[in-house]
mmCIF file of C-alpha atoms and ligand atoms in Angstrom:
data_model
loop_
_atom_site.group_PDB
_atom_site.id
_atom_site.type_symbol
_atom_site.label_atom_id
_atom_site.label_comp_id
_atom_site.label_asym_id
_atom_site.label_seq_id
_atom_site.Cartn_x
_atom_site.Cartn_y
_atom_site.Cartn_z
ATOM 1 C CA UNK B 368 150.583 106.469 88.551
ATOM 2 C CA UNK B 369 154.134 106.884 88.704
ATOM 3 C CA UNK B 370 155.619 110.712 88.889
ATOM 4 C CA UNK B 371 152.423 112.260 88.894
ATOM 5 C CA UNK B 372 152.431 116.064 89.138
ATOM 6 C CA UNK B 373 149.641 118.205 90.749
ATOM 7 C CA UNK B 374 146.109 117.595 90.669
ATOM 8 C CA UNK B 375 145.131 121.070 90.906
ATOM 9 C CA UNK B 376 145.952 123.728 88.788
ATOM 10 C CA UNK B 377 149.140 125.715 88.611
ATOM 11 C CA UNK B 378 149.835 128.988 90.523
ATOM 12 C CA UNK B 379 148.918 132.016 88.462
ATOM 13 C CA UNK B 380 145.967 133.674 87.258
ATOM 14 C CA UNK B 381 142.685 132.544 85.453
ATOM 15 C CA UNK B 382 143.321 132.307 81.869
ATOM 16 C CA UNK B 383 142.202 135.994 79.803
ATOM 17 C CA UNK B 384 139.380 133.569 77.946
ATOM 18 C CA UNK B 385 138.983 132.730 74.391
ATOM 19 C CA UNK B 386 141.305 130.314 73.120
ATOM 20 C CA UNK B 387 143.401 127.992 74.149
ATOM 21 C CA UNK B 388 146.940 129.463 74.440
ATOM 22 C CA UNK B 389 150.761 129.153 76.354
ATOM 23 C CA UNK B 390 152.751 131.840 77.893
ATOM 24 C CA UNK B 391 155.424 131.682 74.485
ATOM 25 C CA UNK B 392 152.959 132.723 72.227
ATOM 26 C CA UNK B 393 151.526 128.616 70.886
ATOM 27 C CA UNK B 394 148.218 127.915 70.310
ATOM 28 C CA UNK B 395 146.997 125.144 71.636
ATOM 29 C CA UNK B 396 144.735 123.116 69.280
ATOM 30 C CA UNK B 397 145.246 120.085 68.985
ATOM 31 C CA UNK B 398 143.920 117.411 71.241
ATOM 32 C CA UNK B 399 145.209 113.456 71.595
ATOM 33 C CA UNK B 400 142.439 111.391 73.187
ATOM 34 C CA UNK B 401 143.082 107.918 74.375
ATOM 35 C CA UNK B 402 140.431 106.083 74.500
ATOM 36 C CA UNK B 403 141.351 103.032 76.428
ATOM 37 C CA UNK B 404 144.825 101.885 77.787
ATOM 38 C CA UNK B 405 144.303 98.031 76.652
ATOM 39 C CA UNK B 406 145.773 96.805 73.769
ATOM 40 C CA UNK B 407 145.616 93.168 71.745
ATOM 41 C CA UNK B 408 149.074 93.800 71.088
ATOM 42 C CA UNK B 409 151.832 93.788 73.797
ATOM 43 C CA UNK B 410 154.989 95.749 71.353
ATOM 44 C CA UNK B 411 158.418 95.741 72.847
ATOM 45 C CA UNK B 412 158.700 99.295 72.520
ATOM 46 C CA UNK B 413 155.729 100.397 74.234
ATOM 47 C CA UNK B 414 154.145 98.361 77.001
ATOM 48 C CA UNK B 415 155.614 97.246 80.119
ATOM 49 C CA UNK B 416 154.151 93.511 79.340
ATOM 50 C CA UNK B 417 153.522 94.022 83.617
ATOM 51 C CA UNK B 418 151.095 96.905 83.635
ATOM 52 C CA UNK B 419 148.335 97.316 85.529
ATOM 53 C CA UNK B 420 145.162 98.056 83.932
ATOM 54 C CA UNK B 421 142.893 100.512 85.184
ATOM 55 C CA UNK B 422 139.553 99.557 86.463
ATOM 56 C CA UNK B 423 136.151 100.036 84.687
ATOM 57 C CA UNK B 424 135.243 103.322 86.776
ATOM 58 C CA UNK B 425 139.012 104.679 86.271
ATOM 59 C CA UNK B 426 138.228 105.128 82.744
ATOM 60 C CA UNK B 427 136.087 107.821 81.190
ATOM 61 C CA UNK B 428 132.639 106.840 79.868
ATOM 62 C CA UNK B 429 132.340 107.579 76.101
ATOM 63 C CA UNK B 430 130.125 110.643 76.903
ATOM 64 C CA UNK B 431 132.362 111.863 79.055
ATOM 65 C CA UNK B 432 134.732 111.727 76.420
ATOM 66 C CA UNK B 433 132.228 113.634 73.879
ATOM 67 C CA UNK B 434 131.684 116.416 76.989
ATOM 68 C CA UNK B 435 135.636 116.692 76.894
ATOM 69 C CA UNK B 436 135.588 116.896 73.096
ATOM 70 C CA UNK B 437 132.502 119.843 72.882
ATOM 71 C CA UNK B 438 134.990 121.607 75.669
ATOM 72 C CA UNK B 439 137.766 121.190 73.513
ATOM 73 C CA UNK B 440 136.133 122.325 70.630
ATOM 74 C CA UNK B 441 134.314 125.822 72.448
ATOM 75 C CA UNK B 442 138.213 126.500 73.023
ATOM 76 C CA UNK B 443 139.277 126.118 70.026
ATOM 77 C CA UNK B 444 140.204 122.793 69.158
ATOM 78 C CA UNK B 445 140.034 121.886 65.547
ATOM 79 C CA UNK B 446 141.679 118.487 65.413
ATOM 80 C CA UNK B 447 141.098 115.757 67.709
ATOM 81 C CA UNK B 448 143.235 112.749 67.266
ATOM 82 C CA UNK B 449 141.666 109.275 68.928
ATOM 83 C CA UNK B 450 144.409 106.639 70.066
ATOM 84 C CA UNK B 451 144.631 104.609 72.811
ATOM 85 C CA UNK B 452 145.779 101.518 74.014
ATOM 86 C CA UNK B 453 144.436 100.428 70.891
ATOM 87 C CA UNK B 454 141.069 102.453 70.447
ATOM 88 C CA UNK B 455 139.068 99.273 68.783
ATOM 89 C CA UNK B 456 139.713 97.038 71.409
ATOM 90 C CA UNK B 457 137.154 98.843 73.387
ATOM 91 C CA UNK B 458 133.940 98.001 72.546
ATOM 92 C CA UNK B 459 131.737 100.211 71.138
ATOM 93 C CA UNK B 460 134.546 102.569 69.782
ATOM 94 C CA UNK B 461 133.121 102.704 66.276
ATOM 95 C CA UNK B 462 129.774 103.791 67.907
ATOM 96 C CA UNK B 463 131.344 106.360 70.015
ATOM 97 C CA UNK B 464 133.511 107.648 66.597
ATOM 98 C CA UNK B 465 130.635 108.372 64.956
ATOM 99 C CA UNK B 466 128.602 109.908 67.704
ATOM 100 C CA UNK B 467 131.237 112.409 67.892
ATOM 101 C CA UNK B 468 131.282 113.233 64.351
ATOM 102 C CA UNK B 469 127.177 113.784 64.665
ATOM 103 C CA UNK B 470 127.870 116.029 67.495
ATOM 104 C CA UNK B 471 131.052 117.807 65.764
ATOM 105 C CA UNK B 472 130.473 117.546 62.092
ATOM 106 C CA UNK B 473 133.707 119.642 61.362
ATOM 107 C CA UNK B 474 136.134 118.865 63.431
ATOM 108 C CA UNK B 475 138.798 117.356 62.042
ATOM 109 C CA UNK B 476 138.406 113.770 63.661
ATOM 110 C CA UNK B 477 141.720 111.555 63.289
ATOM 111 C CA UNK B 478 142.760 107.929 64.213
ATOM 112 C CA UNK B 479 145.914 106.156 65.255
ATOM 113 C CA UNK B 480 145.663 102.207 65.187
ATOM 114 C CA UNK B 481 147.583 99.266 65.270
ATOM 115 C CA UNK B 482 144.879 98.292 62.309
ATOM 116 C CA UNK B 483 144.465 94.711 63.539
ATOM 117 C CA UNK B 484 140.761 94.709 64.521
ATOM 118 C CA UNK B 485 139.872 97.773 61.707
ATOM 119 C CA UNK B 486 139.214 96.082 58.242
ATOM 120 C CA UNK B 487 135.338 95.360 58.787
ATOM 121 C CA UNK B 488 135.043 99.153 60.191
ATOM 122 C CA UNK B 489 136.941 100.818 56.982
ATOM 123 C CA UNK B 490 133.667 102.084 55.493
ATOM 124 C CA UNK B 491 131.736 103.393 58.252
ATOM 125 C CA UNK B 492 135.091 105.328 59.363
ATOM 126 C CA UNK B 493 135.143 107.048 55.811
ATOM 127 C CA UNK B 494 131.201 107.264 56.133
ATOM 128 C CA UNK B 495 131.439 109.176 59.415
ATOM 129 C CA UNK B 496 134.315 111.589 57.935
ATOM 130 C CA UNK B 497 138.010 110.132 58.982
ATOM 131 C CA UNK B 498 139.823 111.005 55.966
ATOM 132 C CA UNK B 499 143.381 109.998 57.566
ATOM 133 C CA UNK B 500 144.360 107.410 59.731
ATOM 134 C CA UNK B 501 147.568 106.716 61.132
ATOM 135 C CA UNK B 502 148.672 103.233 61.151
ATOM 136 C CA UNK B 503 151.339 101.822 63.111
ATOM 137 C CA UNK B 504 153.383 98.823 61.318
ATOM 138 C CA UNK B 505 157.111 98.385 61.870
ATOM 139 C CA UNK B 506 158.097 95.636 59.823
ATOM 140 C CA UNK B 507 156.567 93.841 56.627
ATOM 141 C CA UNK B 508 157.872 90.400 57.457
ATOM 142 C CA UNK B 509 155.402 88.512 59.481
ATOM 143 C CA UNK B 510 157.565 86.886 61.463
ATOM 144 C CA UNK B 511 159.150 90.037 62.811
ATOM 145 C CA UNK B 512 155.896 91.182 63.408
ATOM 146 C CA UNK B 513 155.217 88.294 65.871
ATOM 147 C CA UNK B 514 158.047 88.907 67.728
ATOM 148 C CA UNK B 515 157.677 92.904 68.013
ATOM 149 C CA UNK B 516 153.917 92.760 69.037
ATOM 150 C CA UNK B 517 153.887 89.195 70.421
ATOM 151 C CA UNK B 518 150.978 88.342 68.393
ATOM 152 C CA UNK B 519 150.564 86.737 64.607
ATOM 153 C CA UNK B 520 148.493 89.224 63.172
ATOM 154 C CA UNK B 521 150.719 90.422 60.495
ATOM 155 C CA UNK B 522 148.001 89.389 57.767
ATOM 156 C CA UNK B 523 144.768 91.583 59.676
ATOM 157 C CA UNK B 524 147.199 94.358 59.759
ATOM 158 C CA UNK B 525 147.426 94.270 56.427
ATOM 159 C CA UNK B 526 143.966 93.645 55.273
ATOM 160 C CA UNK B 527 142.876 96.146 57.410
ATOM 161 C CA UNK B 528 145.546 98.891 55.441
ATOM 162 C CA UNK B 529 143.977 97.203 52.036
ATOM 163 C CA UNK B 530 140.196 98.364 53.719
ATOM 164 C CA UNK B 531 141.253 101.708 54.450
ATOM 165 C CA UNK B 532 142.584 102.582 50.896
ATOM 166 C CA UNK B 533 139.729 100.829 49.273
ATOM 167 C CA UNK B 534 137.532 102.971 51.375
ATOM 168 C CA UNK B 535 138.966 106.254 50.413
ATOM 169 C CA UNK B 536 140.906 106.710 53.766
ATOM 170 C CA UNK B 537 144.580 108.561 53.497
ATOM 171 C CA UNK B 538 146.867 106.115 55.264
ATOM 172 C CA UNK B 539 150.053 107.159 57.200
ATOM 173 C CA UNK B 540 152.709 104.411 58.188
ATOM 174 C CA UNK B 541 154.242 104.776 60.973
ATOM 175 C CA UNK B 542 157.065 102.474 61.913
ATOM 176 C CA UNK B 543 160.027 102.172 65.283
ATOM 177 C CA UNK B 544 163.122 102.724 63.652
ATOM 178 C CA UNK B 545 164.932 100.042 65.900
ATOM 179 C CA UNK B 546 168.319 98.715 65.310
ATOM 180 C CA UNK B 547 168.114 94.989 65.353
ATOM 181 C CA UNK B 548 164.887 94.723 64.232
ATOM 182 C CA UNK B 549 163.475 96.752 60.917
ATOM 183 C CA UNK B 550 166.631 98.300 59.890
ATOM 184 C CA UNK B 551 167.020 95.708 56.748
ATOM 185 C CA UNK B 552 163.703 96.550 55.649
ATOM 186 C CA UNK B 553 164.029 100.146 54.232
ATOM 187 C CA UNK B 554 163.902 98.790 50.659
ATOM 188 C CA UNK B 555 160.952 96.780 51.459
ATOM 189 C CA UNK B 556 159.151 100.193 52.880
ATOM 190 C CA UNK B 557 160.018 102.125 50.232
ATOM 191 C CA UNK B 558 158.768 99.680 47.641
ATOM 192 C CA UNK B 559 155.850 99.760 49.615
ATOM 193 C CA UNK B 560 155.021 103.438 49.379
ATOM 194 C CA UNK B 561 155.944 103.236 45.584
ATOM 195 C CA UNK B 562 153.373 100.653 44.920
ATOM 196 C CA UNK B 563 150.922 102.064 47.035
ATOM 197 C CA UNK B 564 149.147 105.791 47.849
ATOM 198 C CA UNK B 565 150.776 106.097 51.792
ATOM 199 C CA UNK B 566 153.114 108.144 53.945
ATOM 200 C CA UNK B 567 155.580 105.758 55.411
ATOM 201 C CA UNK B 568 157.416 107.170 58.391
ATOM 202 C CA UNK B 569 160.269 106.515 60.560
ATOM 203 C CA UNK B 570 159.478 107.306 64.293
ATOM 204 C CA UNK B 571 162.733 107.696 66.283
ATOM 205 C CA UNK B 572 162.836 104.945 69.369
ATOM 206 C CA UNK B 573 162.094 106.710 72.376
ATOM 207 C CA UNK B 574 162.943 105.057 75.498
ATOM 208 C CA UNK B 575 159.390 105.935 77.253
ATOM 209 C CA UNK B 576 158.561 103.898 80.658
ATOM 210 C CA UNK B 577 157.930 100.554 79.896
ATOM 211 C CA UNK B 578 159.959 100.205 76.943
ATOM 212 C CA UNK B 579 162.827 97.695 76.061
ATOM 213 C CA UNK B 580 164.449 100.376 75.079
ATOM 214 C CA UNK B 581 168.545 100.302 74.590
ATOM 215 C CA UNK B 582 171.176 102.443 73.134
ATOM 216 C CA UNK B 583 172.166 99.942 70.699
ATOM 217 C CA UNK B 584 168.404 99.839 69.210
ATOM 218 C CA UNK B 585 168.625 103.228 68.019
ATOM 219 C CA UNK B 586 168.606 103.369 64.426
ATOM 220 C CA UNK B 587 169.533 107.355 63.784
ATOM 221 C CA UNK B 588 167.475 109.401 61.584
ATOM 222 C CA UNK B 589 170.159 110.766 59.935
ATOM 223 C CA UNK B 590 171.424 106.875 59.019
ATOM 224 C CA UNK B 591 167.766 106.135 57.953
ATOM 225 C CA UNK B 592 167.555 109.315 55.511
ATOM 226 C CA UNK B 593 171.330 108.432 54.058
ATOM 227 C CA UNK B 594 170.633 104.512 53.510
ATOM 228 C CA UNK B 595 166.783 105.662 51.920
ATOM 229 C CA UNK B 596 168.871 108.433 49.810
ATOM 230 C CA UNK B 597 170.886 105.584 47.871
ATOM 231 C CA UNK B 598 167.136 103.301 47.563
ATOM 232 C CA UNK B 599 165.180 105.613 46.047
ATOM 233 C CA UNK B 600 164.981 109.475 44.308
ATOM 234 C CA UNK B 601 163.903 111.411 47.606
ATOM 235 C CA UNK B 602 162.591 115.108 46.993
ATOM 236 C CA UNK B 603 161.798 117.161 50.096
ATOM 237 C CA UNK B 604 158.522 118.473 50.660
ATOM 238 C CA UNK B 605 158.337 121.596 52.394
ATOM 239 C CA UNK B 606 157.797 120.998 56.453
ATOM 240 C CA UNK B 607 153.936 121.981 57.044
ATOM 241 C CA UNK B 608 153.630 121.812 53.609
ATOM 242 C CA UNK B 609 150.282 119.880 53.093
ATOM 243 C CA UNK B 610 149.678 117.342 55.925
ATOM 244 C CA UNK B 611 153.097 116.583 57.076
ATOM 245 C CA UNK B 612 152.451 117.539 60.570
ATOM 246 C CA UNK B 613 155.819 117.292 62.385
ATOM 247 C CA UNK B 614 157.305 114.579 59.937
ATOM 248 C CA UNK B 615 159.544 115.699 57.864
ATOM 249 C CA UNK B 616 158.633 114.066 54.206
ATOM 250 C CA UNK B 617 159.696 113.125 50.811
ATOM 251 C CA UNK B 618 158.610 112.540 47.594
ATOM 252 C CA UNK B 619 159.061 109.209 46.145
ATOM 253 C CA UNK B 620 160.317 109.044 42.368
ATOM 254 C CA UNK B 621 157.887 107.086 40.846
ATOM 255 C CA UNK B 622 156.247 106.486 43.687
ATOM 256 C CA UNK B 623 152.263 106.609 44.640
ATOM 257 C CA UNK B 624 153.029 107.611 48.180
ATOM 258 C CA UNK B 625 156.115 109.287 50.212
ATOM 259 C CA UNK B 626 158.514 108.701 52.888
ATOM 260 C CA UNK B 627 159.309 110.611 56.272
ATOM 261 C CA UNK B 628 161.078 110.632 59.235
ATOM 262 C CA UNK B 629 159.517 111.806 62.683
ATOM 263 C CA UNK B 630 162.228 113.106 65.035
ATOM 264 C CA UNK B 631 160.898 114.289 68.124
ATOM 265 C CA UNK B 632 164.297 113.955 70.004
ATOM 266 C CA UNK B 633 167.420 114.745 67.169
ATOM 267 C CA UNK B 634 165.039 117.224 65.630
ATOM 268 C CA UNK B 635 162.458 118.405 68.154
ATOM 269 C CA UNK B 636 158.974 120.394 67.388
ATOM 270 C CA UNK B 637 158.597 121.628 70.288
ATOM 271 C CA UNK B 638 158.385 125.282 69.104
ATOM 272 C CA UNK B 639 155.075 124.570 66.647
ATOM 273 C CA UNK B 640 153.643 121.876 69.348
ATOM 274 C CA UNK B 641 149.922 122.542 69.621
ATOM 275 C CA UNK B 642 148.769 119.686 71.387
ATOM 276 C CA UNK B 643 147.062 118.373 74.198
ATOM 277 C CA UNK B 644 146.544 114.644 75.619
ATOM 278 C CA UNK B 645 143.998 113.099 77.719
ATOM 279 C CA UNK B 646 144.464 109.836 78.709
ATOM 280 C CA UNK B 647 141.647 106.959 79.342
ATOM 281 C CA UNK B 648 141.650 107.753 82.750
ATOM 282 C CA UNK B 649 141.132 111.197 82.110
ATOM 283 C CA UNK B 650 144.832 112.634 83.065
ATOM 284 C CA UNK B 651 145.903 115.381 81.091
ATOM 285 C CA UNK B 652 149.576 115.850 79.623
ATOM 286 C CA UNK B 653 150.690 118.912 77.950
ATOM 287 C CA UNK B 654 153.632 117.341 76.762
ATOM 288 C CA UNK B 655 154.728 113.849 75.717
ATOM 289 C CA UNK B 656 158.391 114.482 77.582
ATOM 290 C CA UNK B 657 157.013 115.601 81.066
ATOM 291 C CA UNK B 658 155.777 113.707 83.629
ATOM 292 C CA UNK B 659 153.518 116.698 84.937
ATOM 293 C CA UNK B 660 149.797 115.579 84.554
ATOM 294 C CA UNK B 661 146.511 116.964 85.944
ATOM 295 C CA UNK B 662 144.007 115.199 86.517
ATOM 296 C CA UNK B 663 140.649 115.703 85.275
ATOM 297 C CA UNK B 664 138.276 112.604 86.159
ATOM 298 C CA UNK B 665 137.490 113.692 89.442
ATOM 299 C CA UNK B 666 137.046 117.648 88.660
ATOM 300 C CA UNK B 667 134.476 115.645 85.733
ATOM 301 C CA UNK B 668 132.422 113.569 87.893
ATOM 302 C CA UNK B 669 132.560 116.359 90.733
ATOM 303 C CA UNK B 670 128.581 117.598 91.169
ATOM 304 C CA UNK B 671 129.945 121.074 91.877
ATOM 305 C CA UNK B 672 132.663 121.134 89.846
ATOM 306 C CA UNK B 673 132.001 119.476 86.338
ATOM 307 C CA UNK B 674 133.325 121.239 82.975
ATOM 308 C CA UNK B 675 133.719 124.316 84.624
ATOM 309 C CA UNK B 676 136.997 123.253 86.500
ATOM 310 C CA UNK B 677 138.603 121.202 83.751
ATOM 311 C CA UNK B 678 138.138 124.329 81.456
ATOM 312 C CA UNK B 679 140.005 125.887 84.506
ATOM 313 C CA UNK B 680 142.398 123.377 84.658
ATOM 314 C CA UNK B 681 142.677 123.016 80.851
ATOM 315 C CA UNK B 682 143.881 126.549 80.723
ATOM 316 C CA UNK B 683 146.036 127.004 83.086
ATOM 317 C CA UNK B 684 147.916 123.712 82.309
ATOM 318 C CA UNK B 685 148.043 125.201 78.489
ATOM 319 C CA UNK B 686 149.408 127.930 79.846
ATOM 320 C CA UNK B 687 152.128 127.139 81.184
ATOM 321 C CA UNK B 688 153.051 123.594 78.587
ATOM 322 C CA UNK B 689 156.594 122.952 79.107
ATOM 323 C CA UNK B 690 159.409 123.137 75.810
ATOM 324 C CA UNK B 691 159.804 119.294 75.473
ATOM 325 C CA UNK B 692 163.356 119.256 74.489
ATOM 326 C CA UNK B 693 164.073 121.779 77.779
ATOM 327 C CA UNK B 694 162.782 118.754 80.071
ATOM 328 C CA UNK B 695 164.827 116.644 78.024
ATOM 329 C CA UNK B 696 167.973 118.556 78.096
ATOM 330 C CA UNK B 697 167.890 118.638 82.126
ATOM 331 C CA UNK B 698 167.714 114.557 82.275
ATOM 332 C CA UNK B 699 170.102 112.806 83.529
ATOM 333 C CA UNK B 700 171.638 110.007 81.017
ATOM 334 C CA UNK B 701 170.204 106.476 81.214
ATOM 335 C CA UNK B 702 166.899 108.490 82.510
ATOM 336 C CA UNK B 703 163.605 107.962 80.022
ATOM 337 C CA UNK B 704 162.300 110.459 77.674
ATOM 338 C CA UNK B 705 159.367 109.926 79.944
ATOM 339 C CA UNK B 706 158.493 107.793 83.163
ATOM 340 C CA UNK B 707 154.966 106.668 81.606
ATOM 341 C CA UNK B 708 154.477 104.517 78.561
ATOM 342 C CA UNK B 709 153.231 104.887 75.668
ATOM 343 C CA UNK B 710 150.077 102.124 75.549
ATOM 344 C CA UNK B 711 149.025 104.691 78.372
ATOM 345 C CA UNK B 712 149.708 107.617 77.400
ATOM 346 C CA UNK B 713 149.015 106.855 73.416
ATOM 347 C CA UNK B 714 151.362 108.278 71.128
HETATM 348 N N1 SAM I 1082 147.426 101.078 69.277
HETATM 349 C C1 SAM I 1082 147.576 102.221 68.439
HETATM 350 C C2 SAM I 1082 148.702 102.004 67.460
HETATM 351 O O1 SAM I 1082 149.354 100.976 67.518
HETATM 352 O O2 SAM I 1082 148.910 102.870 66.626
HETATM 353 C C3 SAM I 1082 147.716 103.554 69.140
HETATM 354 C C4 SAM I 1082 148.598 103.656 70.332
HETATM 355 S S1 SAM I 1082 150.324 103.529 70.087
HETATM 356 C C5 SAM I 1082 150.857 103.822 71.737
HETATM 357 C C6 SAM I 1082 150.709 105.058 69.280
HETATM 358 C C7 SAM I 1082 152.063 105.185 68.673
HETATM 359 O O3 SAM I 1082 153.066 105.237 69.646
HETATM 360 C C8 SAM I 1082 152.434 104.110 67.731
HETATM 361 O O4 SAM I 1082 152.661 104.661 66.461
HETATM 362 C C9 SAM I 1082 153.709 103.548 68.294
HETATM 363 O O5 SAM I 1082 154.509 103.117 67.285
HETATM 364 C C10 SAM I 1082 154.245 104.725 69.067
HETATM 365 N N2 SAM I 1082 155.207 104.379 70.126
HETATM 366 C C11 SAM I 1082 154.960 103.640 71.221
HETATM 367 N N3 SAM I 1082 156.072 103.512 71.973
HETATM 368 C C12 SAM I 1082 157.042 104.189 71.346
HETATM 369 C C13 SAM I 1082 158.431 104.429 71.626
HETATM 370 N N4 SAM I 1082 159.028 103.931 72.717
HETATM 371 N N5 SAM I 1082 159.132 105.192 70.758
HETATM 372 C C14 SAM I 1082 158.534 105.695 69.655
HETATM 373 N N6 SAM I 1082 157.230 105.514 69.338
HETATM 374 C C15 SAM I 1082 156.506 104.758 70.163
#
């Protein structure tokens, strides 16, 4: 892995117990689990097209995973978000989903997913509790779509939205606000979330390892909310009002759903940032912008180490979780947001 940190926990003392916690006063609890780092889709933004997979044994057994989760949970975790790669292009995912929610009935269990494999799963997710799923879609011509993701799977993407609603699951839009590509389709998007009950949102471009990424692409929040402004009636919703997480949302005149943007560089969250991420091959992050990671897998499969040592681990990395936008302030220009991307890391 390229610009990995320390394996071993940071300098400083044991954590004082309880609940997981930094030095500037956050709470940590929120945790991002990637399930796999294999996708069906191969985005421009996202994957390096050239990365290497990791091996069967590099990646955490599903019961490892649910150990991780009843950690997570016994320091106080309350939302666990499962991504990947995309998480049902491993098999047995949908098994493993609702084993979790038997062994954590209320946690609040979350999905991201490119929604291309999900359509015939839509009503066991809502049976086993996912109430919200967050779907990533960036244009709503098909042909676009083919180019972006390099695959023709526009139409499953679609279905698989049409499953989730019928099913009763909230559905979040998320869409790469890239220059070039989807920035003539903010009237299509916005008639989208008036004809339907969704949260569309505009994720800034951030050039991650991996990613095409170039300065031309970026299509600014501030242009996006200005050009949506003169499309539709736009009402702000108060930030952490209902479920808006970091977004910051809209009502939609007339409209069944809303609109938001997501601006984790103009218009960072770093201050509110609860979250955690543990990656497939069970490396933990504390933040999306650093390139510090601990790794757990071994401390896991360790005979005298086990969860002991990644609860160790866990809270002394929480501890001491970087500011994002401090990391990104000290970067040089032309440098990535991050040196790792996103397919691996998962969102
Ligand atoms: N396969 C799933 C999916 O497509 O939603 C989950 C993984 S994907 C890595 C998670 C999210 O990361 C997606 O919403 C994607 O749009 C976003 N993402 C990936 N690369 C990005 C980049 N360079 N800038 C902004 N968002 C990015």
């Amino acid at each position: 892995m390229p610009n990995a940190g320390p394996s071993s926990p940071p300098a400083g003392g044991e954590g004082a117990g309880g609940h997981l916690s930094d030095t500037r006063g956050r709470s940590v609890s929120y945790l991002r689990l990637s399930v796999t780092d294999r996708c069906n889709l191969r985005c421009l933004y996202c994957d390096s097209r050239m990365r290497q997979w990791l091996k069967h044994d590099e990646v955490l057994r599903y019961e490892e995973f649910l150990d991780l989760m009843g950690l997570g949970v016994r320091l106080g975790i309350g939302k666990v978000r499962l991504t990947g790669g995309e998480p049902f292009a491993r098999k047995g995912f949908m098994e493993f989903l609702e084993a979790a929610r038997e062994r954590f009935p209320t946690l609040d269990l979350r999905l991201t997913s490119n929604a291309t494999l999900i359509a015939p799963f839509a009503t066991r997710l809502a049976a086993a509790g996912v109430a919200r799923i967050n779907i990533s879609l960036d244009t709503l011509n098909p042909a676009t779509f083919a180019r972006v993701t390099g695959q023709d799977l526009y139409a499953e993407v679609r279905r698989g939205i049409d499953a989730c609603l019928a099913a009763g699951i909230r559905v979040k839009l998320n869409a790469v606000a890239m220059r070039g590509v989807n920035d003539g389709e903010l009237a299509g998007f916005l008639g989208l979330a008036r004809e339907l009950p969704i949260d569309v949102r505009f994720i800034e471009y951030m050039p991650m390892g991996g990613s095409e990424w170039k300065p031309e692409q970026v299509w600014r929040a501030t242009d996006i909310l200005a050009e949506a402004k003169t499309l539709a009636g736009l009402t702000p919703v108060t930030r952490g009002g209902g479920d808006s997480g970091p977004a910051q949302m809209f009502a939609i005149e007339g409209g069944a759903g809303r609109f938001g943007l997501i601006t984790p560089l103009s218009n960072h969250f770093c201050g509110s940032c609860n979250r955690l991420r543990i990656t497939s091959g069970g490396v933990l992050r504390t933040c999306l912008f650093s390139d510090r990671v601990y790794r757990l897998r071994g401390a896991l499969r360790h005979p005298k180490l086990g969860l002991g040592h990644v609860e160790r681990i866990l809270r002394l990395a929480s501890q001491v979780k970087p500011l994002g936008f401090e990391l990104l302030a000290a970067r040089r220009a032309g440098q990535g947001v991050c040196g790792t991307a996103m397919s691996a890391i998962g969102g």
